Each structure stands twice: as C-alpha cells, then as structure tokens.
Amino acid sequence: MSVSQQVFLRDAMRRLNLTRDVFAARIGVKRRALDTWLLPEGSQEARNMPEVVSRFVTEIVENEALLEKYAQSAQSGPLRDRISYNGKHQLLSVDQFTRESVEELFRIADQMQPIARRQKVSRVLEGAVLGNLFFEASTRTRVSFGAAFCRLGGSVCDTTGFTFSSMAKGESIYDTSRVMSGYVDALVIRHPERGSVAEFADATNIPVINGGDGAGEHPSQALLDLYTILTEFSRLGKLLDGAHIAMVGDLKYGRTVHSLIKLLALYRDLKFTLVAPKGLEMPDYILEQAGKRGHVIEQTSSLEQGLVGADVVYATRVQKERFADEQLEGYTADFQVNKAIIDRCGRSDAIIMHPLPRDSREGAHDLGVDLNHDPRLAIFRQADNGIPVRMAIFAVLLGVEGLVQHSLRDVTWSPPSHIGPDDSVFHGID
C-alpha cells in the first residue's frame, strides 16, 4: 500500500459517503477494530489491519460507478488546475471548489496529518520562500500559514500592518505584488478591503492565497472548518448530508461564515439556522447563493430557538472594527453561547465551533469560557486542523502533493503525545 492505512481507510469512507459504524458493518468488522486501524502510526493502541481487509476494501471502492466518477476527476487534470482562479494557481474564494475537489484536497490533508502531529518530517518545499503579507492584525492565520509552509521544508518572510509596509508611502497594490513576487515563491495576503487580495493576484503569476479580505471571504478558514466538521462527524458516526448547522453572531461582517456556508452548500439537504442580532444578518447575496441548492435556511434573532436540534453550533465574534452605523442593541449577555444555554437547548452530541480569536473578557458576550472543559467544544481541534489543511493547499498550488508520501521520515525529537491538557480524550480518534 503506497499510502498509510489511516489515509487509505479515510479515503474509502469519504468516497463511499459512509459513517464509521456503517463502514465497519459493510466490511464485516467491529467498530472498535476499525478505530484502532484509524489511529495514528506510533499510537499505543494502533493496529495494522489484516491484508484480507485491505483487499476487500479495495474491491468495494473500485466498483464501476466510483471508477467512472473518479476517472472523470483524474482526466480533467491535476487538482491545482481544476481549482485555478482565472487560469492561475491561486486560492481566492471557495467558489473555486466543487464537492469532489474539496474532498480531494481533504484526502491530501489526511496525508499531512503525520507531519502536523509531529510524527514525520517532509522537505518537499525545501528552498521555497513564502511571503506572509498581513495588512491587518492576525495571529492564528499568519502563524498557521507560516508553520504549514515550514513543516513542508520551506521558509517564511513576514510583514504585518500598513505601518511597516511601503503602501504607507503610497505604493500601489500592483507594485507591491509585482515586487514581492520577485522575492518569494508564494504569497498569503490579508487586507482589510474586500476584493483587494484579487488585485494582488492580478499582478502576479505566483500562487496567491487569500488570508482574509475585509468582510469578503476567508477560504482557508472555511476549508479547515469543513474538514473539522467532517472529522468530528466521522467520530460521532454522522454524515454531513442532511445535517443541521446553526451559525451565531455577526453574520454580516464575519467573513468566515460567508465562505463556510458556501462550502457547506455543496452538500445535500442541509438546514441552516442563522442567528444574528438585528442589523448583523447574513448578506442577501450569500443567502441567494446557498439557497440555490435547495437547502432550508431559517433566520432568527432568538439564540434559544436557533440552537435547538443543531448538529453544529458555529459562533462568531462581533467584528466591531468593520462597523459603520450599526448598533449592538441586540447583542446582550443573553446572546452569548455558553454552557448553560448549550445544556438547555443544544444536542448532547453537538459540535461547538468558533474561528477564533474569541473575546474572553468579561462582558464581551463571545463564546463562553465555561465550555472549555466540555467535550463538545471543538475550537482547539479546529485550530489544529489548520496546519494539515494549509499544508495541503500549499502542496497542491505548488504541485508537490504527489511527492509528500514518499518523502516522509521520522522526526528526531520527542513530541508530546497530545498538545493541550484536555486533548487526550479525542487525540487520534478522528
């Protein structure tokens, strides 16, 4: 087998659109046995699946219908060509993806997991340089992109804020992009104005990734969010098709939800409950795009009503820095997603997400810190998933995804068994 058994099995379940329970029953094994085969290499409880199972699974996924489906995908060329933007290998919007292409990206992200978990090392981007141009404050996105590039062997040059940029001297976006393209091999750009990253992309032929453009989009965040939902659903034995997603908070300026709802709309028969204070509702053009696929979309300002029955609760911070004339009259303490309201109105197996950062100060009314020890809170697992997903994005855009599996070698240091003190419950069970 040219790939690890974890990647092989995840790929099979994703292609067949089966939960772990159904997949285990389909191949005639106990769920617990399947779980041990899906554990990361080196885990104490990990087991090798029997050769007969490998052959049987291969026969299942290689039926005529699936062969035709994936043959069409392969015939249309490399993934980076199929998700290209105006013929360039750039990632500016989630509109560049189909369901098939996004799941293909996730199969590559699965292959990155041993590197992201500090078990393996790859140098496929050795010698390549990433330019991180962040004209707006960022911690997670900037460091996550940089770490992902470095874990593939590349190096990173950072700049943060207009003050430290020649654009403060009046330099145009075109000039900045063209000059930087002579220094680096890929650019990640965050800018406070919607559509500005596309201007950077127009001025260069090197890969450009949108790290957030004002109230527009944040495609890599949406991709890691969707990857997290699929991973958590796999653990819980759920399918995304037919799920109920609640999005809560500032849906007008929250670019993460703008991208995420468009990605989720690629799936089937979803119900979206959009919970926002008056004046911060989801923009109509986003609703129109998501609604074209026949999903149920409900809007409410009642948090209690919106959380009932939701499989995923996605909370967002109020983007006060983008406000014009809006008031926060509806965003009171009663609107906060906290343990009390989740216990009262939410499902026992709900997944609670947030793109971070969350405002943890008293009176901020953001996602409650009293959920920190609740296993339903997935925000740190969600943030961790940013590394393999962004590694996959770089590998695809730079055309090295086919080299990663054969480039892996063991790490020479001793990484922790799990990163945070509360991660052990879920570590590896994804």
XYZ file of C-alpha atoms in Angstrom:
430
model
C 0.000 0.000 0.000
C 1.599 3.302 -1.117
C -0.285 5.352 1.483
C -0.788 4.777 5.204
C -3.735 2.622 6.213
C -5.275 5.612 8.027
C -5.342 7.647 4.795
C -6.496 4.587 2.823
C -9.448 3.926 5.140
C -10.466 7.578 5.490
C -10.397 7.924 1.729
C -12.570 4.822 1.334
C -15.166 6.098 3.837
C -15.239 9.524 2.229
C -15.595 8.145 -1.283
C -18.397 5.816 -0.220
C -20.001 8.530 1.963
C -20.273 6.114 4.914
C -20.011 6.662 8.659
C -17.593 4.546 10.688
C -20.415 2.355 12.023
C -21.865 1.675 8.577
C -18.431 1.210 7.030
C -17.432 -1.280 9.755
C -20.644 -3.229 9.181
C -20.103 -3.105 5.409
C -16.692 -4.777 5.671
C -17.766 -7.130 8.469
C -15.607 -5.907 11.362
C -16.286 -4.469 14.813
C -16.291 -0.700 15.145
C -13.546 -0.890 17.766
C -11.263 -2.750 15.367
C -11.810 -0.070 12.726
C -10.998 2.641 15.275
C -7.636 1.031 16.092
C -6.766 0.886 12.380
C -7.515 4.609 12.088
C -5.242 5.642 14.951
C -2.013 7.495 14.002
C 1.093 5.421 13.404
C 3.024 5.026 16.637
C -0.046 5.318 18.850
C -0.001 2.722 21.627
C -3.381 1.248 20.639
C -2.863 1.416 16.850
C -3.150 -1.911 14.990
C -2.411 -2.993 11.428
C -5.470 -4.120 9.502
C -5.302 -7.634 8.026
C -4.318 -7.939 4.367
C -7.659 -9.562 3.574
C -9.440 -6.412 4.807
C -7.234 -4.213 2.632
C -8.068 -6.295 -0.436
C -11.788 -6.321 0.407
C -11.958 -2.536 0.894
C -10.094 -2.022 -2.367
C -12.678 -4.156 -4.173
C -15.525 -2.133 -2.642
C -14.203 1.280 -3.661
C -13.200 0.096 -7.123
C -16.689 -0.625 -8.357
C -17.773 0.611 -11.769
C -19.725 3.688 -10.626
C -16.947 5.007 -8.424
C -14.311 4.244 -11.024
C -16.224 6.355 -13.533
C -16.658 9.204 -11.065
C -13.017 9.400 -10.078
C -11.757 8.684 -13.595
C -13.575 11.830 -14.757
C -11.849 13.760 -11.973
C -8.428 12.420 -12.962
C -8.977 13.055 -16.677
C -9.648 16.714 -16.011
C -6.070 17.218 -14.810
C -4.265 17.985 -11.558
C -6.274 19.419 -8.683
C -4.439 22.748 -8.854
C -5.658 23.187 -12.442
C -9.236 22.307 -11.530
C -9.377 24.869 -8.713
C -7.398 27.547 -10.550
C -8.511 31.185 -10.489
C -8.543 32.871 -13.902
C -6.116 30.219 -15.103
C -3.671 30.860 -12.252
C -2.770 28.549 -9.361
C -4.226 30.826 -6.709
C -6.821 30.442 -3.945
C -9.028 33.495 -3.574
C -12.528 32.103 -2.991
C -14.288 28.898 -2.002
C -16.256 29.328 -5.228
C -13.261 27.658 -6.909
C -14.251 24.297 -5.356
C -16.728 21.554 -6.134
C -17.636 18.894 -3.609
C -15.317 16.442 -5.376
C -12.356 18.817 -5.458
C -12.730 19.859 -1.822
C -12.824 16.211 -0.722
C -9.763 15.516 -2.859
C -7.978 18.337 -1.019
C -9.026 16.745 2.276
C -7.531 13.410 1.238
C -4.248 15.259 0.782
C -4.744 16.909 4.197
C -5.161 13.424 5.684
C -1.737 12.539 4.281
C -0.317 15.618 6.025
C -1.567 14.536 9.459
C 1.598 12.604 10.483
C 3.622 15.752 9.746
C 1.150 18.036 11.515
C 1.170 15.683 14.523
C 4.978 15.920 14.668
C 5.486 12.224 13.881
C 7.005 12.657 10.405
C 9.066 15.254 8.528
C 8.930 16.223 4.846
C 11.169 18.618 2.874
C 9.262 18.802 -0.416
C 9.268 22.633 -0.313
C 12.915 22.965 0.656
C 14.289 26.150 -0.908
C 10.856 27.729 -1.428
C 10.055 31.026 0.322
C 6.608 32.185 1.453
C 5.720 35.858 1.747
C 3.164 36.449 4.512
C 1.743 39.927 3.810
C -0.731 40.809 6.550
C -2.028 44.372 6.355
C -4.454 43.611 9.187
C -3.868 42.137 12.637
C -3.576 38.358 12.744
C -2.063 35.701 14.966
C -3.623 32.356 14.115
C -3.852 32.664 10.332
C -0.421 34.218 9.873
C 1.414 31.774 12.145
C -0.599 28.804 10.888
C 0.270 29.503 7.257
C 3.903 30.033 8.191
C 4.084 26.845 10.248
C 2.404 24.824 7.470
C 4.939 26.075 4.908
C 7.873 25.391 7.239
C 6.659 21.855 8.021
C 6.973 21.106 4.307
C 10.570 22.363 4.355
C 10.064 25.952 3.169
C 10.955 29.247 4.838
C 8.842 32.328 5.594
C 9.186 36.118 5.335
C 6.603 38.071 7.369
C 5.287 41.610 7.325
C 2.380 42.845 9.422
C 0.412 46.090 9.254
C 0.309 49.078 6.909
C 2.750 50.986 9.105
C 5.573 48.604 8.225
C 4.684 48.473 4.533
C 5.710 50.682 1.616
C 1.978 51.014 0.900
C 2.004 53.536 3.751
C 4.203 55.636 1.430
C 1.638 55.440 -1.352
C 2.855 52.363 -3.208
C 0.103 50.692 -5.233
C -1.151 47.148 -4.732
C 0.103 46.296 -8.220
C 3.647 47.484 -7.494
C 3.775 45.781 -4.099
C 2.592 42.472 -5.533
C 4.927 42.578 -8.518
C 7.977 43.436 -6.380
C 7.242 40.797 -3.746
C 6.776 38.193 -6.490
C 10.423 38.650 -7.376
C 11.429 37.761 -3.821
C 9.174 34.853 -2.837
C 7.566 31.741 -4.367
C 4.069 32.131 -2.889
C 2.083 34.873 -1.166
C -0.519 34.767 1.603
C -2.270 38.118 1.864
C -4.687 39.590 4.384
C -6.125 43.012 3.662
C -8.962 44.993 5.302
C -10.683 45.833 1.998
C -12.924 43.320 0.255
C -11.597 42.360 -3.186
C -8.108 43.718 -2.548
C -6.429 40.286 -2.498
C -7.740 39.687 -6.019
C -5.887 42.849 -7.062
C -2.668 41.411 -5.659
C -3.342 38.177 -7.548
C -3.918 40.008 -10.845
C -0.406 41.485 -10.665
C 1.479 38.186 -10.394
C 1.646 34.627 -11.659
C 2.963 33.068 -8.441
C 0.465 31.337 -6.101
C -1.560 33.823 -4.039
C -3.765 32.714 -1.138
C -6.492 34.887 0.327
C -5.869 35.098 4.084
C -8.964 37.268 4.539
C -10.128 40.332 2.620
C -12.194 42.580 4.844
C -15.780 41.381 5.120
C -15.372 39.313 1.949
C -14.009 35.780 2.265
C -11.581 33.633 4.233
C -11.349 30.460 2.108
C -8.645 28.576 4.034
C -10.562 29.062 7.298
C -13.724 27.703 5.695
C -11.801 24.704 4.367
C -10.370 23.845 7.779
C -13.814 24.393 9.325
C -15.410 21.963 6.884
C -12.563 19.486 7.412
C -13.190 19.726 11.170
C -16.925 19.135 10.779
C -16.350 16.059 8.611
C -13.735 14.746 11.056
C -15.949 15.272 14.094
C -18.957 13.751 12.317
C -16.870 10.704 11.431
C -16.039 10.254 15.116
C -19.711 10.600 16.057
C -20.990 8.323 13.280
C -22.788 11.110 11.410
C -22.964 12.216 7.782
C -22.865 15.857 6.732
C -25.641 15.355 4.190
C -28.896 16.187 5.991
C -27.223 17.934 8.936
C -28.475 20.994 10.832
C -25.953 23.856 11.073
C -26.514 26.879 13.328
C -24.394 29.990 12.706
C -24.465 32.522 15.521
C -23.271 36.100 15.944
C -22.040 38.711 13.482
C -23.071 37.149 10.196
C -22.861 40.440 8.272
C -19.132 41.068 8.662
C -17.981 37.578 9.688
C -16.085 36.532 6.553
C -15.523 33.023 7.909
C -19.251 32.244 7.809
C -19.558 33.780 4.339
C -17.068 31.259 2.993
C -18.220 28.354 5.151
C -21.906 28.473 4.218
C -20.958 28.422 0.521
C -18.759 25.355 1.051
C -21.385 23.579 3.138
C -23.940 24.270 0.409
C -22.030 21.816 -1.810
C -23.542 19.019 0.318
C -27.129 17.780 0.283
C -30.311 18.554 2.233
C -28.805 20.821 4.887
C -30.720 23.017 7.275
C -29.109 26.349 8.159
C -30.310 28.351 11.139
C -28.770 31.821 11.051
C -28.902 33.540 14.436
C -27.887 37.199 14.417
C -28.770 40.424 16.225
C -30.752 42.987 14.261
C -28.543 44.660 11.679
C -25.906 41.901 11.625
C -27.764 39.360 9.467
C -26.131 37.327 6.678
C -25.839 39.337 3.424
C -28.517 38.621 0.836
C -26.050 37.648 -1.918
C -24.658 34.877 0.306
C -28.171 33.639 1.128
C -29.092 33.640 -2.540
C -26.060 31.533 -3.484
C -26.613 28.995 -0.696
C -30.353 28.850 -1.338
C -29.949 27.847 -4.984
C -29.102 24.290 -3.932
C -32.406 23.724 -2.170
C -31.245 23.886 1.433
C -33.558 25.052 4.208
C -32.469 28.459 5.513
C -34.067 29.984 8.609
C -33.167 33.328 10.181
C -33.863 34.358 13.752
C -32.605 36.674 16.459
C -33.530 34.165 19.176
C -30.486 32.230 20.352
C -32.525 29.627 22.250
C -34.712 28.950 19.228
C -31.732 28.762 16.885
C -29.732 26.185 18.846
C -32.472 23.562 19.151
C -31.567 20.442 17.189
C -28.368 21.833 15.693
C -25.613 19.307 14.949
C -23.072 22.140 14.671
C -23.098 25.457 16.524
C -20.694 27.864 14.828
C -20.260 31.039 16.903
C -18.561 34.191 15.624
C -17.079 37.281 17.219
C -18.734 40.647 16.608
C -16.500 42.471 14.086
C -16.756 45.920 15.700
C -13.754 47.143 13.712
C -15.821 46.884 10.499
C -18.927 48.673 11.782
C -20.297 51.728 10.022
C -23.580 52.858 11.592
C -24.567 49.569 13.241
C -25.583 49.419 16.867
C -25.177 46.480 19.247
C -28.671 46.799 20.670
C -29.460 43.105 20.157
C -26.108 41.753 21.264
C -26.546 41.473 25.013
C -25.396 38.948 27.605
C -28.470 36.877 26.740
C -26.977 36.296 23.277
C -23.810 34.582 24.488
C -23.228 30.928 23.584
C -22.266 29.437 26.948
C -22.579 26.137 28.774
C -25.953 26.957 30.329
C -27.716 27.579 27.016
C -25.949 24.689 25.285
C -27.028 22.322 28.052
C -30.568 23.706 27.936
C -31.130 23.934 24.179
C -28.310 22.101 22.422
C -27.852 18.464 21.489
C -25.750 16.238 23.720
C -23.503 15.486 20.718
C -23.450 18.979 19.218
C -20.140 20.288 17.867
C -19.337 23.798 19.093
C -17.005 25.775 16.848
C -15.550 29.279 16.616
C -12.978 30.636 14.135
C -11.066 32.411 16.917
C -9.957 34.691 18.367
C -12.766 34.834 20.876
C -13.087 37.761 23.221
C -12.753 36.201 26.679
C -13.075 39.470 28.600
C -15.969 39.881 30.983
C -18.989 41.391 29.276
C -17.751 40.609 25.774
C -20.632 38.169 25.125
C -18.455 35.986 22.891
C -18.280 32.171 23.152
C -18.271 31.346 26.869
C -15.057 30.158 28.532
C -17.165 27.924 30.793
C -17.307 25.499 27.829
C -13.533 24.952 27.902
C -13.807 21.531 29.525
C -16.889 20.430 27.593
C -16.016 17.679 25.055
C -18.459 19.270 22.604
C -16.147 22.290 22.304
C -14.035 21.680 19.185
C -12.338 25.075 18.817
C -8.816 23.853 19.583
C -9.139 20.719 17.461
C -10.496 23.081 14.800
C -7.447 25.370 15.080
C -5.074 22.388 14.978
C -6.669 21.265 11.706
C -5.458 24.484 10.110
C -1.966 23.011 9.754
C -2.727 19.881 7.643
C -5.321 21.750 5.553
C -2.981 24.672 4.803
C -0.144 22.231 4.117
C -2.431 20.555 1.577
C -3.218 23.936 -0.025
C 0.482 24.741 -0.423
C 1.287 21.261 -1.736
C -1.482 21.469 -4.347
C -0.786 25.031 -5.523
C 2.959 24.332 -5.791
C 2.396 20.930 -7.429
C 4.183 18.689 -4.897
C 1.263 16.750 -3.379
C 2.367 13.570 -5.157
C 5.828 13.742 -3.579
C 4.844 14.028 0.081
C 4.076 10.379 0.855
C 7.462 9.180 -0.415
C 9.382 11.995 1.276
C 8.360 11.214 4.850
C 10.918 10.375 7.505
C 10.676 10.032 11.284
C 11.158 13.096 13.478
C 14.346 13.218 15.522
C 12.858 14.886 18.589
C 10.292 13.706 21.145
C 6.919 15.413 20.545
C 4.205 15.371 23.248
C 1.579 12.651 22.999
C -1.084 15.379 22.807
C -0.776 19.137 22.671
C -3.180 20.547 25.272
C -4.085 19.226 28.737
C -7.666 18.463 27.649
C -6.889 16.913 24.253
C -6.310 13.334 25.384
C -9.974 12.308 25.161
C -10.053 12.919 21.414
C -6.397 12.538 20.460
C -6.176 10.317 17.394
C -9.869 9.401 17.363
C -10.721 11.399 14.262
